[in-house]
Amino acid sequence: TRIEGIREGRLFRYCPEVKLYKCPTGVRGEVVTYAITDAMNGHPDIPGTSKLMVYRRAQIKRADQRIVFLDEGRLSPNSWTLWYDQERWWDQVTARHGDGTNFGFADGHSEYWKWKDPRTLDVAKADYDYWQNTGRNGGEALQPGNEDLHRVQRGVWSKLGYEP
């Protein structure tokens, strides 16, 4: 089960409370709503990122700025994916917390980021619609100048892989 997976995971000895793996306002019935980012030993095949992947804590520079976890609001089958070399979202973001979401950083602190660009909120709404079985998932379109996207990409990958 998912709970057994949590208990057998490497983080459990540091965070041994199952309820802490889920935001209380996440999708009902989900056991986990937080995801690790691809950059932190997640999916290794994101274009242009092979030298940016983190496999050991010692590789992390500016730990106070590097996003490790985020609240996806639901269980995802994989790590959270974000383009590095394109001005677009890959996986969607959530906006359940006053039009923003929560991030956990490599130094152990967390932050709430309120979305400022209406296109980010559109992506979050499309994600909600998708998981409510509408089949719409948004996020595929290029979003030039989206500071929310730039901020998250810098937090995940440590820099942008393009000129905004």
Tab-separated table of C-alpha atoms in Angstrom:
chain	number	residue	atom	x	y	z
A	1	THR	CA	0.000	0.000	0.000
A	2	ARG	CA	0.997	3.647	-0.208
A	3	ILE	CA	1.353	3.872	3.549
A	4	GLU	CA	3.759	0.917	3.522
A	5	GLY	CA	5.712	2.698	0.787
A	6	ILE	CA	6.002	5.779	2.999
A	7	ARG	CA	7.116	3.710	5.980
A	8	GLU	CA	9.714	1.869	3.895
A	9	GLY	CA	10.997	5.064	2.244
A	10	ARG	CA	14.279	6.725	3.120
A	11	LEU	CA	12.610	9.870	4.483
A	12	PHE	CA	10.520	8.044	7.067
A	13	ARG	CA	13.282	7.920	9.680
A	14	TYR	CA	13.467	11.740	9.512
A	15	CYS	CA	9.730	12.308	9.187
A	16	PRO	CA	7.999	9.326	10.858
A	17	GLU	CA	4.483	10.791	10.899
A	18	VAL	CA	2.405	9.511	7.930
A	19	LYS	CA	-0.039	12.431	8.102
A	20	LEU	CA	2.809	14.868	7.320
A	21	TYR	CA	3.112	13.495	3.775
A	22	LYS	CA	-0.278	14.953	2.860
A	23	CYS	CA	-1.603	18.488	2.963
A	24	PRO	CA	-4.866	18.537	4.953
A	25	THR	CA	-6.565	20.349	2.046
A	26	GLY	CA	-5.299	17.904	-0.593
A	27	VAL	CA	-7.491	15.579	-2.632
A	28	ARG	CA	-9.653	13.479	-0.308
A	29	GLY	CA	-8.406	9.923	0.021
A	30	GLU	CA	-4.868	10.672	-1.104
A	31	VAL	CA	-2.116	9.585	1.271
A	32	VAL	CA	0.613	11.737	-0.305
A	33	THR	CA	0.260	15.210	-1.833
A	34	TYR	CA	3.871	16.383	-1.723
A	35	ALA	CA	6.256	15.544	-4.564
A	36	ILE	CA	10.016	15.680	-4.963
A	37	THR	CA	11.300	17.613	-7.970
A	38	ASP	CA	13.069	15.898	-10.851
A	39	ALA	CA	16.233	17.880	-10.125
A	40	MET	CA	16.580	16.128	-6.761
A	41	ASN	CA	17.294	12.606	-8.004
A	42	GLY	CA	13.977	12.327	-9.818
A	43	HIS	CA	13.388	11.553	-13.482
A	44	PRO	CA	16.789	11.866	-15.212
A	45	ASP	CA	15.711	12.439	-18.821
A	46	ILE	CA	14.539	16.059	-18.832
A	47	PRO	CA	16.160	17.755	-21.854
A	48	GLY	CA	19.292	19.751	-21.021
A	49	THR	CA	19.473	18.818	-17.341
A	50	SER	CA	21.964	15.949	-17.063
A	51	LYS	CA	24.593	18.174	-15.404
A	52	LEU	CA	22.003	19.821	-13.142
A	53	MET	CA	20.670	16.658	-11.495
A	54	VAL	CA	21.380	16.351	-7.765
A	55	TYR	CA	22.207	12.890	-6.441
A	56	ARG	CA	23.922	13.851	-3.176
A	57	ARG	CA	23.269	16.647	-0.700
A	58	ALA	CA	26.848	17.867	-1.081
A	59	GLN	CA	26.074	18.801	-4.699
A	60	ILE	CA	23.514	21.415	-3.665
A	61	LYS	CA	24.751	24.982	-3.801
A	62	ARG	CA	22.569	27.736	-2.274
A	63	ALA	CA	20.418	25.206	-0.399
A	64	ASP	CA	18.195	28.033	0.848
A	65	GLN	CA	17.119	28.675	-2.771
A	66	ARG	CA	16.778	25.104	-4.077
A	67	ILE	CA	13.294	23.574	-4.149
A	68	VAL	CA	13.172	19.906	-3.143
A	69	PHE	CA	9.453	19.350	-2.463
A	70	LEU	CA	6.216	21.026	-3.444
A	71	ASP	CA	2.573	20.520	-2.623
A	72	GLU	CA	0.928	19.028	-5.708
A	73	GLY	CA	-2.392	18.595	-3.926
A	74	ARG	CA	-2.700	14.981	-5.025
A	75	LEU	CA	-0.637	11.839	-5.477
A	76	SER	CA	1.518	11.827	-8.562
A	77	PRO	CA	3.046	8.612	-9.913
A	78	ASN	CA	6.449	10.232	-10.455
A	79	SER	CA	8.643	13.077	-9.330
A	80	TRP	CA	7.464	16.588	-10.257
A	81	THR	CA	8.682	17.626	-13.693
A	82	LEU	CA	9.443	21.128	-14.929
A	83	TRP	CA	11.002	22.208	-18.203
A	84	TYR	CA	14.510	23.606	-17.911
A	85	ASP	CA	15.096	24.867	-21.440
A	86	GLN	CA	11.600	26.098	-22.321
A	87	GLU	CA	9.317	28.807	-20.954
A	88	ARG	CA	6.480	26.448	-20.109
A	89	TRP	CA	5.222	24.246	-17.308
A	90	TRP	CA	5.495	20.468	-17.645
A	91	ASP	CA	3.604	19.172	-14.620
A	92	GLN	CA	0.963	21.517	-13.336
A	93	VAL	CA	0.919	23.534	-10.142
A	94	THR	CA	-1.841	23.862	-7.613
A	95	ALA	CA	-3.488	27.003	-6.279
A	96	ARG	CA	-5.551	25.621	-3.410
A	97	HIS	CA	-3.886	27.849	-0.837
A	98	GLY	CA	-5.083	31.332	-1.721
A	99	ASP	CA	-3.870	31.095	-5.325
A	100	GLY	CA	-0.449	29.732	-4.430
A	101	THR	CA	1.353	26.675	-3.119
A	102	ASN	CA	3.995	25.563	-0.639
A	103	PHE	CA	7.601	24.596	-1.319
A	104	GLY	CA	10.199	22.775	0.794
A	105	PHE	CA	13.826	23.800	0.307
A	106	ALA	CA	17.115	21.917	0.576
A	107	ASP	CA	18.104	23.750	3.774
A	108	GLY	CA	14.927	22.495	5.492
A	109	HIS	CA	12.788	25.657	5.433
A	110	SER	CA	9.491	26.002	3.601
A	111	GLU	CA	7.793	28.914	1.865
A	112	TYR	CA	4.370	29.769	0.534
A	113	TRP	CA	4.432	31.403	-2.897
A	114	LYS	CA	1.343	33.230	-4.112
A	115	TRP	CA	0.994	33.144	-7.897
A	116	LYS	CA	1.119	36.548	-9.587
A	117	ASP	CA	0.739	35.723	-13.290
A	118	PRO	CA	-2.844	34.875	-14.357
A	119	ARG	CA	-1.456	32.212	-16.712
A	120	THR	CA	-0.114	30.307	-13.709
A	121	LEU	CA	-3.588	30.326	-12.193
A	122	ASP	CA	-4.961	29.074	-15.526
A	123	VAL	CA	-2.527	26.140	-15.366
A	124	ALA	CA	-3.590	25.401	-11.784
A	125	LYS	CA	-7.271	25.550	-12.767
A	126	ALA	CA	-6.617	23.248	-15.725
A	127	ASP	CA	-4.914	20.789	-13.369
A	128	TYR	CA	-7.960	20.835	-11.089
A	129	ASP	CA	-10.254	20.313	-14.098
A	130	TYR	CA	-8.115	17.404	-15.314
A	131	TRP	CA	-8.289	15.617	-11.985
A	132	GLN	CA	-12.038	16.227	-11.877
A	133	ASN	CA	-12.219	14.105	-15.065
A	134	THR	CA	-12.680	16.853	-17.614
A	135	GLY	CA	-9.603	15.693	-19.546
A	136	ARG	CA	-8.148	19.226	-19.737
A	137	ASN	CA	-4.653	19.609	-18.316
A	138	GLY	CA	-3.230	22.961	-19.542
A	139	GLY	CA	0.409	23.988	-19.136
A	140	GLU	CA	1.532	23.004	-22.632
A	141	ALA	CA	1.581	26.550	-24.023
A	142	LEU	CA	4.699	28.693	-23.960
A	143	GLN	CA	4.455	31.392	-21.300
A	144	PRO	CA	6.977	34.110	-22.147
A	145	GLY	CA	7.631	36.510	-19.297
A	146	ASN	CA	5.832	34.433	-16.630
A	147	GLU	CA	7.755	35.381	-13.471
A	148	ASP	CA	6.061	32.608	-11.470
A	149	LEU	CA	7.435	30.068	-13.925
A	150	HIS	CA	10.901	31.664	-13.928
A	151	ARG	CA	10.999	31.689	-10.128
A	152	VAL	CA	10.045	28.024	-9.857
A	153	GLN	CA	12.464	26.993	-12.624
A	154	ARG	CA	15.303	28.800	-10.833
A	155	GLY	CA	14.326	27.115	-7.571
A	156	VAL	CA	14.216	23.669	-9.157
A	157	TRP	CA	17.162	23.829	-11.600
A	158	SER	CA	19.191	26.680	-9.975
A	159	LYS	CA	19.042	28.701	-13.216
A	160	LEU	CA	17.068	29.166	-16.413
A	161	GLY	CA	18.025	27.172	-19.487
A	162	TYR	CA	16.969	29.984	-21.842
A	163	GLU	CA	16.984	33.767	-22.119
A	164	PRO	CA	13.610	35.160	-21.004
